[in-house]
Coordinates of C-alpha atoms in Angstrom, one line a residue:
Chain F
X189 CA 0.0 0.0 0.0
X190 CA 1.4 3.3 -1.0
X191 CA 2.1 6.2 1.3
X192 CA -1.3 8.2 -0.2
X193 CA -3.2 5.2 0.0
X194 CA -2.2 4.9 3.7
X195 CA -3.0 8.0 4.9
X196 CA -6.3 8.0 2.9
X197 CA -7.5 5.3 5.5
X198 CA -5.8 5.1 8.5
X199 CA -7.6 3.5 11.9
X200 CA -7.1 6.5 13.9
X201 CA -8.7 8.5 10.6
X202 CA -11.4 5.7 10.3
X203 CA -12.1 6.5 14.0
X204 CA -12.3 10.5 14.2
X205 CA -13.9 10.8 11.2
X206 CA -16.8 8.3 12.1
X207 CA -16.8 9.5 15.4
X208 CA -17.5 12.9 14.4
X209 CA -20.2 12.0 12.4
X210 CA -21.7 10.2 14.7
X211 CA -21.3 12.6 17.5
X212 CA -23.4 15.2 15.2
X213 CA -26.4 13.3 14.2
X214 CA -26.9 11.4 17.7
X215 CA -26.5 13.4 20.4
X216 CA -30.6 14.7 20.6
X217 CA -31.8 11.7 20.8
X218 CA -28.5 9.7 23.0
X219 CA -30.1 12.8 25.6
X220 CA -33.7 12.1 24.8
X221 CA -33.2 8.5 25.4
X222 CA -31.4 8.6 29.1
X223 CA -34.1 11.2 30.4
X224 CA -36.7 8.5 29.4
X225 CA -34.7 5.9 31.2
X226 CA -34.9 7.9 34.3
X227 CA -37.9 8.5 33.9
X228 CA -39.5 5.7 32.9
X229 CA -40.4 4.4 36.6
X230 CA -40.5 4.6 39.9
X231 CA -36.4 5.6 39.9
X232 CA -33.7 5.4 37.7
X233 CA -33.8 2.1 35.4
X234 CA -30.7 -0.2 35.1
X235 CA -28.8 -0.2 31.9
X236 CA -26.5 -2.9 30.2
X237 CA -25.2 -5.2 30.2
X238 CA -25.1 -5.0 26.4
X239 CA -24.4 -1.5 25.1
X240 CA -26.4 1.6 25.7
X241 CA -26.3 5.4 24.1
X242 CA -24.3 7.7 26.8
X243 CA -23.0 11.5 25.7
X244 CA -19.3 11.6 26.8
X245 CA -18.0 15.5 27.1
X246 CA -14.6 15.7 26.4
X247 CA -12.2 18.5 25.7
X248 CA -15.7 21.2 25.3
X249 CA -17.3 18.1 22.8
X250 CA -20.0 16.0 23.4
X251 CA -19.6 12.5 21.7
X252 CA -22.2 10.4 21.3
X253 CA -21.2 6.7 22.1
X254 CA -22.4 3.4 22.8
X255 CA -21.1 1.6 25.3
X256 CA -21.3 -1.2 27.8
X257 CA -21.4 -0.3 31.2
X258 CA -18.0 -2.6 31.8
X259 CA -16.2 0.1 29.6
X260 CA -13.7 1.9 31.7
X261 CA -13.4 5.6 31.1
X262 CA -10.0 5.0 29.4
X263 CA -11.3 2.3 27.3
X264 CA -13.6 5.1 25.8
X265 CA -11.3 7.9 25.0
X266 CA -8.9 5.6 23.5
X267 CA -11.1 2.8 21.6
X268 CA -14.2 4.8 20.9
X269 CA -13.2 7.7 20.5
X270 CA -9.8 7.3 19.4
X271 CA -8.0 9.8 21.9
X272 CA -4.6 7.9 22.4
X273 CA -3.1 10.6 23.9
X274 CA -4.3 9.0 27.2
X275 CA -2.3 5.9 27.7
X276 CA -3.1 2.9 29.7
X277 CA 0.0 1.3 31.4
X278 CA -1.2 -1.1 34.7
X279 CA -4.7 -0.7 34.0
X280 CA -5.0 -1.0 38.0
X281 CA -4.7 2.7 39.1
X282 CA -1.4 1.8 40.3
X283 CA 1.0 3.8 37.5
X284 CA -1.4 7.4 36.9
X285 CA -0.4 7.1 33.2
X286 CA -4.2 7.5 32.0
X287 CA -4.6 11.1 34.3
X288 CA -7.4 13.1 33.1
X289 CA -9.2 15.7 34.8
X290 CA -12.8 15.3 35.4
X291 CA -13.8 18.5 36.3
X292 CA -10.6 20.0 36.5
X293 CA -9.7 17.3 39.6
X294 CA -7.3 14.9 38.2
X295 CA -8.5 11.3 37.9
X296 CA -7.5 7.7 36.8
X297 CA -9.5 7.0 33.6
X298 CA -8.7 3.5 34.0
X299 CA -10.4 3.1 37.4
X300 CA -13.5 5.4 35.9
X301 CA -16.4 3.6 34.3
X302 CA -17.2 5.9 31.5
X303 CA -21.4 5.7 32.1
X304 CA -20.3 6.9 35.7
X305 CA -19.3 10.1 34.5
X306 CA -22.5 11.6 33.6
X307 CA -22.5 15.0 32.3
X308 CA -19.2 16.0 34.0
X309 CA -16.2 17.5 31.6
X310 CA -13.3 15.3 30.7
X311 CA -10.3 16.9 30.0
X312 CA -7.3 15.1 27.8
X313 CA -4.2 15.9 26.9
X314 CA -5.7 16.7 23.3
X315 CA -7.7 19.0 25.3
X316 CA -5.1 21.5 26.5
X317 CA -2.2 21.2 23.9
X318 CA -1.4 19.9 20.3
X319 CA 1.7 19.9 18.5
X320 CA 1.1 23.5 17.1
X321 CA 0.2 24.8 20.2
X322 CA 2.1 23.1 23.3
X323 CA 0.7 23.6 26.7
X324 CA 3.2 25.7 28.8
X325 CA 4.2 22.9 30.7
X326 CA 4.4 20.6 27.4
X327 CA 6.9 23.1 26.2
X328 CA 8.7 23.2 29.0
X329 CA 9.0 19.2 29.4
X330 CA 10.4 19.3 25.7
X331 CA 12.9 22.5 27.1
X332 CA 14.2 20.7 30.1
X333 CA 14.0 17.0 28.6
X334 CA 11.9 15.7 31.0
X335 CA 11.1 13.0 29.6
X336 CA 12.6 9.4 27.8
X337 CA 10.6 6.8 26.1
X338 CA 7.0 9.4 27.3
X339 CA 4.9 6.6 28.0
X340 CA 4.4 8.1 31.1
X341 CA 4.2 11.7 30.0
X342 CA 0.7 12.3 29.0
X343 CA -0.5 11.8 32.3
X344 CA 2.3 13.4 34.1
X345 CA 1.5 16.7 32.0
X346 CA -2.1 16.4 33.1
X347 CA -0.9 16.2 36.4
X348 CA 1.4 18.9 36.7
X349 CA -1.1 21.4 34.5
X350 CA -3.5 20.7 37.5
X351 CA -1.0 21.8 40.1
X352 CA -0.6 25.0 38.3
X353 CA -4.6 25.4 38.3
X354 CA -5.0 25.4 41.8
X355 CA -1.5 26.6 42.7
X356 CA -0.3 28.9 40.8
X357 CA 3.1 29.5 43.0
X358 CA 4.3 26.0 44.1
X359 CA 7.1 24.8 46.0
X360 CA 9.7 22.0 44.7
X361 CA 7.8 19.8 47.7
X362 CA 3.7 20.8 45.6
X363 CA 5.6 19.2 42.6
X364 CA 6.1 16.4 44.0
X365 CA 3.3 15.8 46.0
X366 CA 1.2 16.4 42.9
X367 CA 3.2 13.8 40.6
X368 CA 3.9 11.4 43.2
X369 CA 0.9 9.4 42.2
X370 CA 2.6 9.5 38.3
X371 CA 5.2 6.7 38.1
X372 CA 8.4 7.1 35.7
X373 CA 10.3 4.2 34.9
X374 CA 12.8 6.1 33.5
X375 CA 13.6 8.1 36.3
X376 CA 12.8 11.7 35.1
X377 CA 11.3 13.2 37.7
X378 CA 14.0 15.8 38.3
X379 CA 13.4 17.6 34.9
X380 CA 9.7 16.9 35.6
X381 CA 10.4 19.1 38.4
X382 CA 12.2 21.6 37.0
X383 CA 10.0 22.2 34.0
X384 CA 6.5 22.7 36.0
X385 CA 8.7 25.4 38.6
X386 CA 10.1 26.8 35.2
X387 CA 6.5 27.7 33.8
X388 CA 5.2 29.3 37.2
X389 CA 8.3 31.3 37.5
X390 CA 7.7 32.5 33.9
X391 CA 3.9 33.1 34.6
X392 CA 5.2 35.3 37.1
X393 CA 7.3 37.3 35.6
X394 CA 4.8 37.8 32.9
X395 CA 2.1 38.4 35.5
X396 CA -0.2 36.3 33.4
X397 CA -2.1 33.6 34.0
X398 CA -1.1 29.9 32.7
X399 CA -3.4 29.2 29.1
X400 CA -5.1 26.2 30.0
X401 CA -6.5 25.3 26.5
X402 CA -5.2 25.9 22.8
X403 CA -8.8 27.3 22.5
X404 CA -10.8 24.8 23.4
X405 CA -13.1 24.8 26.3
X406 CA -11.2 22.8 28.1
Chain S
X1331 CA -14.4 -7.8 33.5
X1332 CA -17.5 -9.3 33.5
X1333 CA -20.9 -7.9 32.1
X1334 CA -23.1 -6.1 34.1
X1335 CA -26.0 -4.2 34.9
X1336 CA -25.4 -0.2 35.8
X1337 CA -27.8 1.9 38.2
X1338 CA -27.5 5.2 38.7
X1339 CA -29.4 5.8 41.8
X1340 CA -29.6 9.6 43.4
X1341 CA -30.9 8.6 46.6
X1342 CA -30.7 6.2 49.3
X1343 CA -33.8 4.8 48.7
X1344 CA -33.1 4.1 45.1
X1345 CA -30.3 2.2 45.9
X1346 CA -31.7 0.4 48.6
X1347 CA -34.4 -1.0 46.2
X1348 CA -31.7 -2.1 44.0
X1349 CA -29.6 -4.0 46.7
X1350 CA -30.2 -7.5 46.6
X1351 CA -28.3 -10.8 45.5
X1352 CA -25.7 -10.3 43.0
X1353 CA -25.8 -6.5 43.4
X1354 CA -23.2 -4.9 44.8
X1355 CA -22.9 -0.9 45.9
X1356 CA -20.3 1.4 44.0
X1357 CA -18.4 4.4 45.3
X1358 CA -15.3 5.7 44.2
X1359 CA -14.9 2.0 43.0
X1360 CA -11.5 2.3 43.3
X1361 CA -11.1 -1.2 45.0
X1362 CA -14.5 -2.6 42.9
X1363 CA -13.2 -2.4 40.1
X1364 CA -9.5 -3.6 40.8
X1365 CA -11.3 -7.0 42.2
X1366 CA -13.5 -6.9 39.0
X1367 CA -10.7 -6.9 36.6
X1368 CA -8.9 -9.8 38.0
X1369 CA -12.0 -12.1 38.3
X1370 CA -12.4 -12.1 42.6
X1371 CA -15.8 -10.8 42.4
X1372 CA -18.4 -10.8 39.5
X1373 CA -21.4 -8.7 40.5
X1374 CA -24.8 -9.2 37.9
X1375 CA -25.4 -5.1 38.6
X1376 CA -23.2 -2.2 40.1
X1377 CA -25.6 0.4 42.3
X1378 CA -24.3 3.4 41.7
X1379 CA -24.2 5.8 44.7
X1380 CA -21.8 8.6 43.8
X1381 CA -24.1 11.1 42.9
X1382 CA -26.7 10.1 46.2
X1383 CA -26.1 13.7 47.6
X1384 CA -27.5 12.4 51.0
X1385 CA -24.2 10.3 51.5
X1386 CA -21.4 13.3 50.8
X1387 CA -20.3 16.1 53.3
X1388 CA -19.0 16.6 56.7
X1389 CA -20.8 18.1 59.4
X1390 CA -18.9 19.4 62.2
X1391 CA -20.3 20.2 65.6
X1392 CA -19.7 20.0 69.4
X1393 CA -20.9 16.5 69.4
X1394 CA -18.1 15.3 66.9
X1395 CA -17.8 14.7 63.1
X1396 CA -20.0 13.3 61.0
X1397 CA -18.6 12.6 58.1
X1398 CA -20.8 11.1 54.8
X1399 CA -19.6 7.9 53.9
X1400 CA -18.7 9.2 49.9
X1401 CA -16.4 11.7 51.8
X1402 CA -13.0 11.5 49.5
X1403 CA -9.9 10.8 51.0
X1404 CA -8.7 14.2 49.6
X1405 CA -11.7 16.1 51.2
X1406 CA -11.0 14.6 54.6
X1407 CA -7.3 15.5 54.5
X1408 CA -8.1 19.2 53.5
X1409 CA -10.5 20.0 55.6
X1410 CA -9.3 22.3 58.2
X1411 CA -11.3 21.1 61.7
X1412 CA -10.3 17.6 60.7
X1413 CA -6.3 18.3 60.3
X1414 CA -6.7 20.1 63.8
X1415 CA -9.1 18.3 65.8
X1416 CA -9.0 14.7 64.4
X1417 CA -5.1 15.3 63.5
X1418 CA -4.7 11.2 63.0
X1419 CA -7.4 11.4 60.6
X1420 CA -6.1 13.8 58.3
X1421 CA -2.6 12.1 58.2
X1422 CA -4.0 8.6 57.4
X1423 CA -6.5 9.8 54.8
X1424 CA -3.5 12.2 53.1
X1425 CA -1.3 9.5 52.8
X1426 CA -3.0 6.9 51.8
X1427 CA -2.1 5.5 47.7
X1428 CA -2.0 8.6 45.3
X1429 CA -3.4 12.2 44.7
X1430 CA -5.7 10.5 41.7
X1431 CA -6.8 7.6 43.7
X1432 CA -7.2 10.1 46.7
X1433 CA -9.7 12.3 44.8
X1434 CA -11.3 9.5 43.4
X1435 CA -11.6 7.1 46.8
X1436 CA -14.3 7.6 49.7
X1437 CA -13.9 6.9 53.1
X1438 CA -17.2 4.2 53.3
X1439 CA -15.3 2.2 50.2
X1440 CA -12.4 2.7 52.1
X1441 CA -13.6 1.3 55.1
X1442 CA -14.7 -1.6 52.8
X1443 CA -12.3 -2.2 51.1
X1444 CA -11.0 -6.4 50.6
X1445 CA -8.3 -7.4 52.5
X1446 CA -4.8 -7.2 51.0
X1447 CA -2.9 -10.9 50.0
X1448 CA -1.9 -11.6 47.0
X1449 CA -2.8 -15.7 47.3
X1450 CA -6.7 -14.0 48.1
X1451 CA -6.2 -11.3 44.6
X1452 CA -5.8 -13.9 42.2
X1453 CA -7.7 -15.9 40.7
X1454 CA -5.4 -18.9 40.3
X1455 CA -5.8 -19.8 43.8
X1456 CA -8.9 -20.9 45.7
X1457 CA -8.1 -20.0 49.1
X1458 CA -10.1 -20.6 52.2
X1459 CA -12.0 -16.7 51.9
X1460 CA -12.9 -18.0 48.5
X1461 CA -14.6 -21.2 49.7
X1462 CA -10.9 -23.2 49.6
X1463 CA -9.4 -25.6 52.1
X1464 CA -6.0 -24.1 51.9
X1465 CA -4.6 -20.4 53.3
X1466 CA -1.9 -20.1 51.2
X1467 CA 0.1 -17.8 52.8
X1468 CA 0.9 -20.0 56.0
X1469 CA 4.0 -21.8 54.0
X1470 CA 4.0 -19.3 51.4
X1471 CA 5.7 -15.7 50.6
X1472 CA 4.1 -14.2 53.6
X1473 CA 6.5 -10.8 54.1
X1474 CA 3.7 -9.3 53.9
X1475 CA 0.8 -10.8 56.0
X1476 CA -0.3 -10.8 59.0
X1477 CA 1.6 -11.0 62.2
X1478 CA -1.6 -11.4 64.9
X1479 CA -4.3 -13.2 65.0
X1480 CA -2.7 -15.0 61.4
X1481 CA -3.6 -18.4 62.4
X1482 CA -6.5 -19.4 59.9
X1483 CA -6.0 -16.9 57.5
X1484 CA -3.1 -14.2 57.3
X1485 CA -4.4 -11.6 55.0
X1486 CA -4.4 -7.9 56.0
X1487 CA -6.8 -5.1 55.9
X1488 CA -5.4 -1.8 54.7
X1489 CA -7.6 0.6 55.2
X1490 CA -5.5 3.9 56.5
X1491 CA -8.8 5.5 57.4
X1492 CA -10.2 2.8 59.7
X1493 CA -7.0 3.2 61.9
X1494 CA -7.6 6.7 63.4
X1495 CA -11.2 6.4 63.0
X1496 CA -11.4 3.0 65.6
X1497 CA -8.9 5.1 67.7
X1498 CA -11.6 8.1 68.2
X1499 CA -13.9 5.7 68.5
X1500 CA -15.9 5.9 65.7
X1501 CA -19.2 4.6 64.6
X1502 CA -20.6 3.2 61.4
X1503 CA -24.1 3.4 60.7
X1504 CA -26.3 1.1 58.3
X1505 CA -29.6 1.8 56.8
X1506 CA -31.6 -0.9 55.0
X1507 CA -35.0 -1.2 54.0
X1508 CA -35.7 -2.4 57.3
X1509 CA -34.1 0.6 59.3
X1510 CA -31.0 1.9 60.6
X1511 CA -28.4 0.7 62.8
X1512 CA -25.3 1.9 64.0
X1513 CA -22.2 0.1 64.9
X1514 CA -19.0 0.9 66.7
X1515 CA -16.3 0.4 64.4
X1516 CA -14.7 -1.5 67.2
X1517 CA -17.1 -4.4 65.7
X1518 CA -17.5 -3.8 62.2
X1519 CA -14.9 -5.8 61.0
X1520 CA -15.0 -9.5 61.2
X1521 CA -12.3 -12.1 62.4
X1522 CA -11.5 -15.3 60.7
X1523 CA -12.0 -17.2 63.6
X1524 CA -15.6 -15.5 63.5
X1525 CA -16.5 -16.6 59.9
X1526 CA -13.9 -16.9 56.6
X1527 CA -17.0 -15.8 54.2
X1528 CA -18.0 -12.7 56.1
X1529 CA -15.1 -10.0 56.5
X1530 CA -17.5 -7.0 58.0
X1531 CA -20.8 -7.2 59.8
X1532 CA -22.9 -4.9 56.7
X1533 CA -25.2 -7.3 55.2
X1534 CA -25.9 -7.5 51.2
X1535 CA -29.0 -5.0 51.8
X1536 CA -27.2 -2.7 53.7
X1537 CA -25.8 0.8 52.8
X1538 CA -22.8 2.8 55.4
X1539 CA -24.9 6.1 55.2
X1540 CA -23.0 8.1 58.1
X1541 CA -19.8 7.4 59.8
X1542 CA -19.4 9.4 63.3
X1543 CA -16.8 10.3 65.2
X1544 CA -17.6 11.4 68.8
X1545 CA -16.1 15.1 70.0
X1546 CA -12.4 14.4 72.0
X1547 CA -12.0 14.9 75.1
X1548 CA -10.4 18.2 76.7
X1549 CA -6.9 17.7 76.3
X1550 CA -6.9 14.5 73.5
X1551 CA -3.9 14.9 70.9
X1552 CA -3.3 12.2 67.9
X1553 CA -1.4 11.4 65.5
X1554 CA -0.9 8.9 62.9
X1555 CA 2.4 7.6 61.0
X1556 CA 2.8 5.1 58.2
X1557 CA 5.7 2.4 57.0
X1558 CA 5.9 1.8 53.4
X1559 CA 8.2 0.6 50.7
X1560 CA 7.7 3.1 48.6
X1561 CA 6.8 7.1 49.9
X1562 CA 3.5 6.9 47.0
X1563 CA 1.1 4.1 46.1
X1564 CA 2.2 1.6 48.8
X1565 CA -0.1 0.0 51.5
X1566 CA 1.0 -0.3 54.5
X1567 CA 4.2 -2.5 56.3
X1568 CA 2.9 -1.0 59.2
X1569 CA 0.8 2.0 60.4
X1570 CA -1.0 3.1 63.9
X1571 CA -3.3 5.4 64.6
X1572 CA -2.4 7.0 68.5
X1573 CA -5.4 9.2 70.7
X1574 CA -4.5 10.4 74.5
X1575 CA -6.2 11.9 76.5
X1576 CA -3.8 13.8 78.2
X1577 CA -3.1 15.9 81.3
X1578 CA -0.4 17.9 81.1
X1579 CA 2.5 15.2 80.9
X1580 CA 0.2 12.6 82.3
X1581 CA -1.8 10.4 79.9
X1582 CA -5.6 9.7 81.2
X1583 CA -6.4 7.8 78.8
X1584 CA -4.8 6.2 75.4
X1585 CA -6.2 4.4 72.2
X1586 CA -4.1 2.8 70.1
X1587 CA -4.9 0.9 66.5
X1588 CA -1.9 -0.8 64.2
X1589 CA -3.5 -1.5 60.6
X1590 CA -2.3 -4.6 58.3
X1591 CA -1.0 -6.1 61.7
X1592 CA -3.8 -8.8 61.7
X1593 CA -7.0 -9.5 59.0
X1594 CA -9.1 -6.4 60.6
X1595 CA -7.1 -3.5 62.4
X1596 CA -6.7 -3.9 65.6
X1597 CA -6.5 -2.3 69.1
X1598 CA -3.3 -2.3 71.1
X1599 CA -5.1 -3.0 74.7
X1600 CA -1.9 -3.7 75.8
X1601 CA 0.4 -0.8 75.0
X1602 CA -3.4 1.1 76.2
X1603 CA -3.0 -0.2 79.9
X1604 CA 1.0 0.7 80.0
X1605 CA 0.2 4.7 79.1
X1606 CA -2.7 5.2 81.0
X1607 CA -1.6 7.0 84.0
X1608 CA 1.8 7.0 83.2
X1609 CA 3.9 9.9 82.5
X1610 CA 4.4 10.3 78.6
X1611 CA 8.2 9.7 77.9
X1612 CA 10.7 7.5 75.7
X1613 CA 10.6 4.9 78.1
X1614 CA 6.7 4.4 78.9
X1615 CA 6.3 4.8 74.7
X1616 CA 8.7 2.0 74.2
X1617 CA 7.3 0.1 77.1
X1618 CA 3.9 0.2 75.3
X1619 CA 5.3 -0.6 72.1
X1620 CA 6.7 -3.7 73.0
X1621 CA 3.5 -4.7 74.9
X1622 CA 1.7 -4.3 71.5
X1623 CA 4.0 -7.1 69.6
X1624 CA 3.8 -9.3 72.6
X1625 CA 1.3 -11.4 71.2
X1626 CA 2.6 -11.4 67.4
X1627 CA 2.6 -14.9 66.0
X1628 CA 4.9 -13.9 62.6
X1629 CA 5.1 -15.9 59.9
X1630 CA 7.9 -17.6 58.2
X1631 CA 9.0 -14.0 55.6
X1632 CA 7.4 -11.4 58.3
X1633 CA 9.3 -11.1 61.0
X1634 CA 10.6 -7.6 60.5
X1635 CA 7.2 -6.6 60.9
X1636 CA 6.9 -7.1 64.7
X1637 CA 10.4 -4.7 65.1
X1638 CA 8.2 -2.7 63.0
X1639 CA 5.0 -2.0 64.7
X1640 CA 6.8 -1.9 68.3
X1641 CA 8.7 1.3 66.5
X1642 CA 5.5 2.8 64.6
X1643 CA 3.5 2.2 68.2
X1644 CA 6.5 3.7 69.9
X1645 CA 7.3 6.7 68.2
X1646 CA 4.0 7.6 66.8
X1647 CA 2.7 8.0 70.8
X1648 CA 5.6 10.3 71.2
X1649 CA 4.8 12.4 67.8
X1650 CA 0.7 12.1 69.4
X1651 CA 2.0 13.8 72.6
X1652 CA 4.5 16.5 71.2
X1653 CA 7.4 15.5 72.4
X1654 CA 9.1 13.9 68.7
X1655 CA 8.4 15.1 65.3
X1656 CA 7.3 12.8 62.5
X1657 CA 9.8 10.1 61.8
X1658 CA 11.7 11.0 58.7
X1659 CA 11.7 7.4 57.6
X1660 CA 7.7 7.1 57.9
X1661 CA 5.6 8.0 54.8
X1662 CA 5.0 11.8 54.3
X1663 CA 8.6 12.1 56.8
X1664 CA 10.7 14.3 54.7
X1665 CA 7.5 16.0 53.3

C-alpha cells in the first residue's frame, strides 16, 4: 500500500472521522433516550449489560457513544473515541499514566467507568495542547527533557497542569506531592520538576495567567 | 471484566431498592473495580451511589464529626477542623495511595475495602476466603501478611482511614429497608476465627450512610504515621493510629490501632494499659510498644514486621503527645 493510500485510511482516521459524524447526528436523541430511562419508573432504570447510548464531554465536545457499562473511562477515549493521547499502562490505578481531569480534579480514567461520568467534563491531553500549540508545561518538558521513552508523559503533564490550576506559585515539595501518584520508569522526575517550577516562574514574571487550553473549552 | 448491569441511583432509597443478590454498591470503586478486573468478584449489577447527595459532606459540631460515607480521602485530608481536631485522621486519609486515587476514593469504600494478599487477589488460587481448604500464605511468601491473629488466615486489611477512626472511637451506621443501625467500628470488622465468608458485619441489603466520630475529650492529641516501601502508592508495612487523652504530661487515657498487623485493624489494649496514668516519655512509649507485639505470632518471611509495629506504636505515641516530630523514615517524613 502506497504512502497516499495509507493516509487516505488510516484506523485513527477511520475513527475521528466516524466518530464525528456520529457525535453530530446522535447526540438529541443519546439525551432524549437517558431522560426517558430515568424516567421511565419509579427511579432510575438499570442499563446494560449489552451497550447503551451515553453522551461523553470531552475536551468542550460532546460525543455520542455506545457503550457497555463494563467500559472503563480510558477504554472510551482511547477505543471509541480514538484519543490515544491518554495511555493505559497497569490498568489498576497503580502507575497514573491515563490522568485526566474530570472537572478539572485529576482522575484515573482506568479506574473510571465511562457511564459513571455523567454529564461532568473530561479533559485530555488533546484538550489543552497539540503539537502546534504546546501547553506551557508541554513546552517546557520538551525544554528541560523531562522525559525518555514518554509513556508516562501524557498523564504526568495532566498532572502537573493541574497543580498549576490550583496553585499557581508552588514549591519543589507541591511538585512532587502532585506527581507522586505518576510513576516514571525512566527516572525523570528531576526535569519533571524543573520544567512545571520553570512555567510558574515564567507566569510570574509575565504576570499572566497559565493558558489552560489551545482554544478549546477545556 | 465481566458484564453487568449499571444503576444510577440519586438517593438512598433508590439504591436500597436495588440492593439485593448479586448486586453490589459502587463508590469511588477504586477497590471494585481492581477486584472486577482480576475475576475475585463478579457482581450481575453495580448500584451506583456517587451522585446520592444524602451520603457526601462533613458536618462538624460540638458532638463530633460526621462525616458522609462518599467523603473522598482528599476532602477529609483538606478539611481544616479535621487536620486540627482529628489530627490522625487527616494524616491517614493524606497519605493513603496517590493524589488521583485520593480524589477519586471515599472513606465508606475505604472502610470496605477487601483485604490485602496476593494468594486471596488472584484468581489462580482458591483459598479458604474464596470457599478453599487451603490459606496459602501459612507456608508461602508471607513478608507481607499478617503477624496477629494470622492463624486461619493471614491476609491484611489496609484501610488507612479505619486506623484513626477506631482510635476516636468511631461509629458506622447502616440503613436498609428495614431501618437503621449503628455500629461501633470497634465491631465492624470480622475475624476469621468468626467466619472466613464474612469480613464486616454490613449485610448485602445494607448501605454505610454516616460514619461518626464522637467530640475528643479536653486535652486528647493524635497522630498517625505510616511504614511503606515506597513514599506513594504503597499500603502499609505497618501504620498506627495513637489518641491520649492527656493531662499535662500525664496520659488519662490512650487508644491505640496498628492497621495490616492482623486480618481487621486492631486495638493495642496492651500498650493502652501501660500509658494510662503514666507519665508520657521514651521509656513508657517504648514500654507500650513492645507490649503491642507481645502477642505477634509472625510468619515464616514477616518477622521484620513485629520490630516494625513496636517502632511505629512507639514513636508515633511520642509524635501524638508532642514530644518527637514525624519520623523522617515514615511515609510523608521528609515531606
Amino acid at each position: 500500500m502506497s504512502d497516499i493510500e495509507k493516509r487516505a485510511i488510516t484506523r485513527r482516521g477511520f475513527l475521528k472521522a466516524a466518530g464525528a459524524t456520529a457525535a453530530s447526528t446522535v447526540v438529541e436523541s443519546a439525551h432524549a433516550i437517558t431522560k426517558d430511562l430515568r424516567d421511565s419508573a419509579n427511579g432510575p432504570a438499570p442499563l446494560g449489560p449489552g451497550a447503551v447510548p451515553f453522551v461523553l464531554h470531552v475536551n468542550g465536545v460532546p460525543h455520542s457513544i455506545s457503550i457497555e457499562p463494563r467500559m472503563t473511562l480510558a477504554e472510551a477515549l482511547r477505543d471509541t473515541l480514538g484519543l490515544t493521547g491518554t495511555k493505559v499502562v497497569c490498568d489498576r490505578g497503580s502507575c497514573s499514566a491515563c490522568t485526566v481531569w474530570v472537572d478539572k480534579v485529576p482522575t484515573l480514567a482506568c479506574m473510571t467507568l465511562a457511564i459513571d461520568v455523567g454529564m461532568r467534563n473530561i479533559t485530555t491531553i488533546e484538550g489543552i495542547g497539540n503539537a502546534d500549540h504546546l501547553h506551557p508545561v508541554q513546552a517546557a518538558f520538551v525544554k528541560h527533557d523531562a522525559l525518555q521513552c514518554g509513556f508516562c508523559t501524557p498523564g504526568m503533564v495532566m498532572s502537573c497542569a493541574a497543580l498549576l490550576e490550583r496553585n499557581p506559585n508552588p514549591s519543589l515539595d507541591d511538585v512532587k506531592h502532585a506527581i507522586s501518584g505518576n510513576l516514571c520508569r525512566c527516572g525523570t522526575y528531576p526535569k519533571v520538576f524543573a520544567a512545571t517550577l520553570e512555567v510558574a516562574q515564567d507566569r510570574k514574571a509575565l504576570s499572566r495567567p497559565v493558558s489552560t487550553s489551545n482554544g478549546k473549552d477545556a | 471484566m465481566n458484564r453487568f448491569t449499571f444503576v444510577d441511583c440519586t438517593t438512598v432509597a433508590e439504591a436500597l431498592d436495588h440492593l439485593k443478590q448479586g448486586s453490589v454498591a459502587k463508590a469511588g470503586g477504586i477497590d471494585l473495580l481492581d477486584l472486577m478486573k482480576d475475576g475475585i468478584v463478579s457482581p450481575s449489577m453495580l448500584v451506583n451511589i456517587r451522585r446520592v447527595k444524602e451520603l457526601h459532606g462533613i458536618e462538624t459540631s460540638e458532638q463530633g464529626l460526621s462525616l458522609g460515607p462518599l467523603t473522598t480521602l482528599s476532602e477529609l485530608a483538606a478539611h481544616p477542623v479535621i487536620q486540627k481536631t482529628y489530627t490522625a485522621l487527616s494524616d491517614a486519609a493524606s497519605h493513603a495511595a496517590t493524589p488521583q486515587i485520593r480524589n477519586m476514593a471515599t472513606v465508606g469504600g475505604n472502610l470496605m475495602q477487601r483485604q490485602r494478599c496476593w494468594y486471596f487477589r488472584s484468581s489462580e488460587y482458591n483459598c479458604l476466603r474464596k470457599g478453599g481448604s487451603e490459606c496459602f500464605a501459612q507456608k508461602g511468601e508471607n513478608q507481607y501478611h499478617a503477624i496477629m491473629g494470622n492463624e486461619i488466615c493471614a491476609m491484611v486489611h489496609p484501610s488507612s482511614t479505619a486506623v484513626p477512626l477506631m482510635a476516636f472511637g468511631a461509629q458506622v451506621e447502616l440503613t436498609s429497608k428495614k431501618g437503621k443501625r449503628t455500629v461501633p467500628l470497634n465491631e465492624f470488622y470480622i475475624r476469621p476465627d468468626e467466619s472466613l465468608l464474612d469480613e464486616t458485619v454490613v449485610k448485602s441489603d445494607e448501605l454505610i450512610t454516616r460514619i461518626l466520630v464522637p467530640a475528643p475529650a479536653a486535652g486528647t492529641r493524635s497522630a498517625y504515621q505510616k511504614y511503606g516501601e515506597k513514599e506513594s502508592f504503597d499500603w502499609p508495612l505497618a501504620d498506627a493510629g495513637v489518641v491520649l487523652v492527656m493531662d499535662g504530661n500525664t496520659c488519662r487515657s490512650a487508644s491505640i490501632v496498628m492497621g495490616v498487623a492482623a486480618p481487621t485493624p486492631l486495638h493495642a489494649k496492651a500498650a493502652e494499659v501501660v500509658l494510662a496514668g503514666k507519665t508520657i516519655d521514651e521509656a513508657t512509649a517504648r514500654a507500650a510498644g513492645k507490649a503491642a507485639v507481645d502477642s505477634a505470632t509472625p510468619l515464616e518471611q514477616n518477622g521484620y514486621k513485629v520490630q516494625l509495629f513496636h517502632t511505629v506504636v512507639y514513636r508515633t505515641i511520642l509524635l501524638a503527645s508532642g514530644q518527637l516530630k514525624r519520623d523522617p523514615s515514615a511515609v510523608g517524613g521528609m515531606a
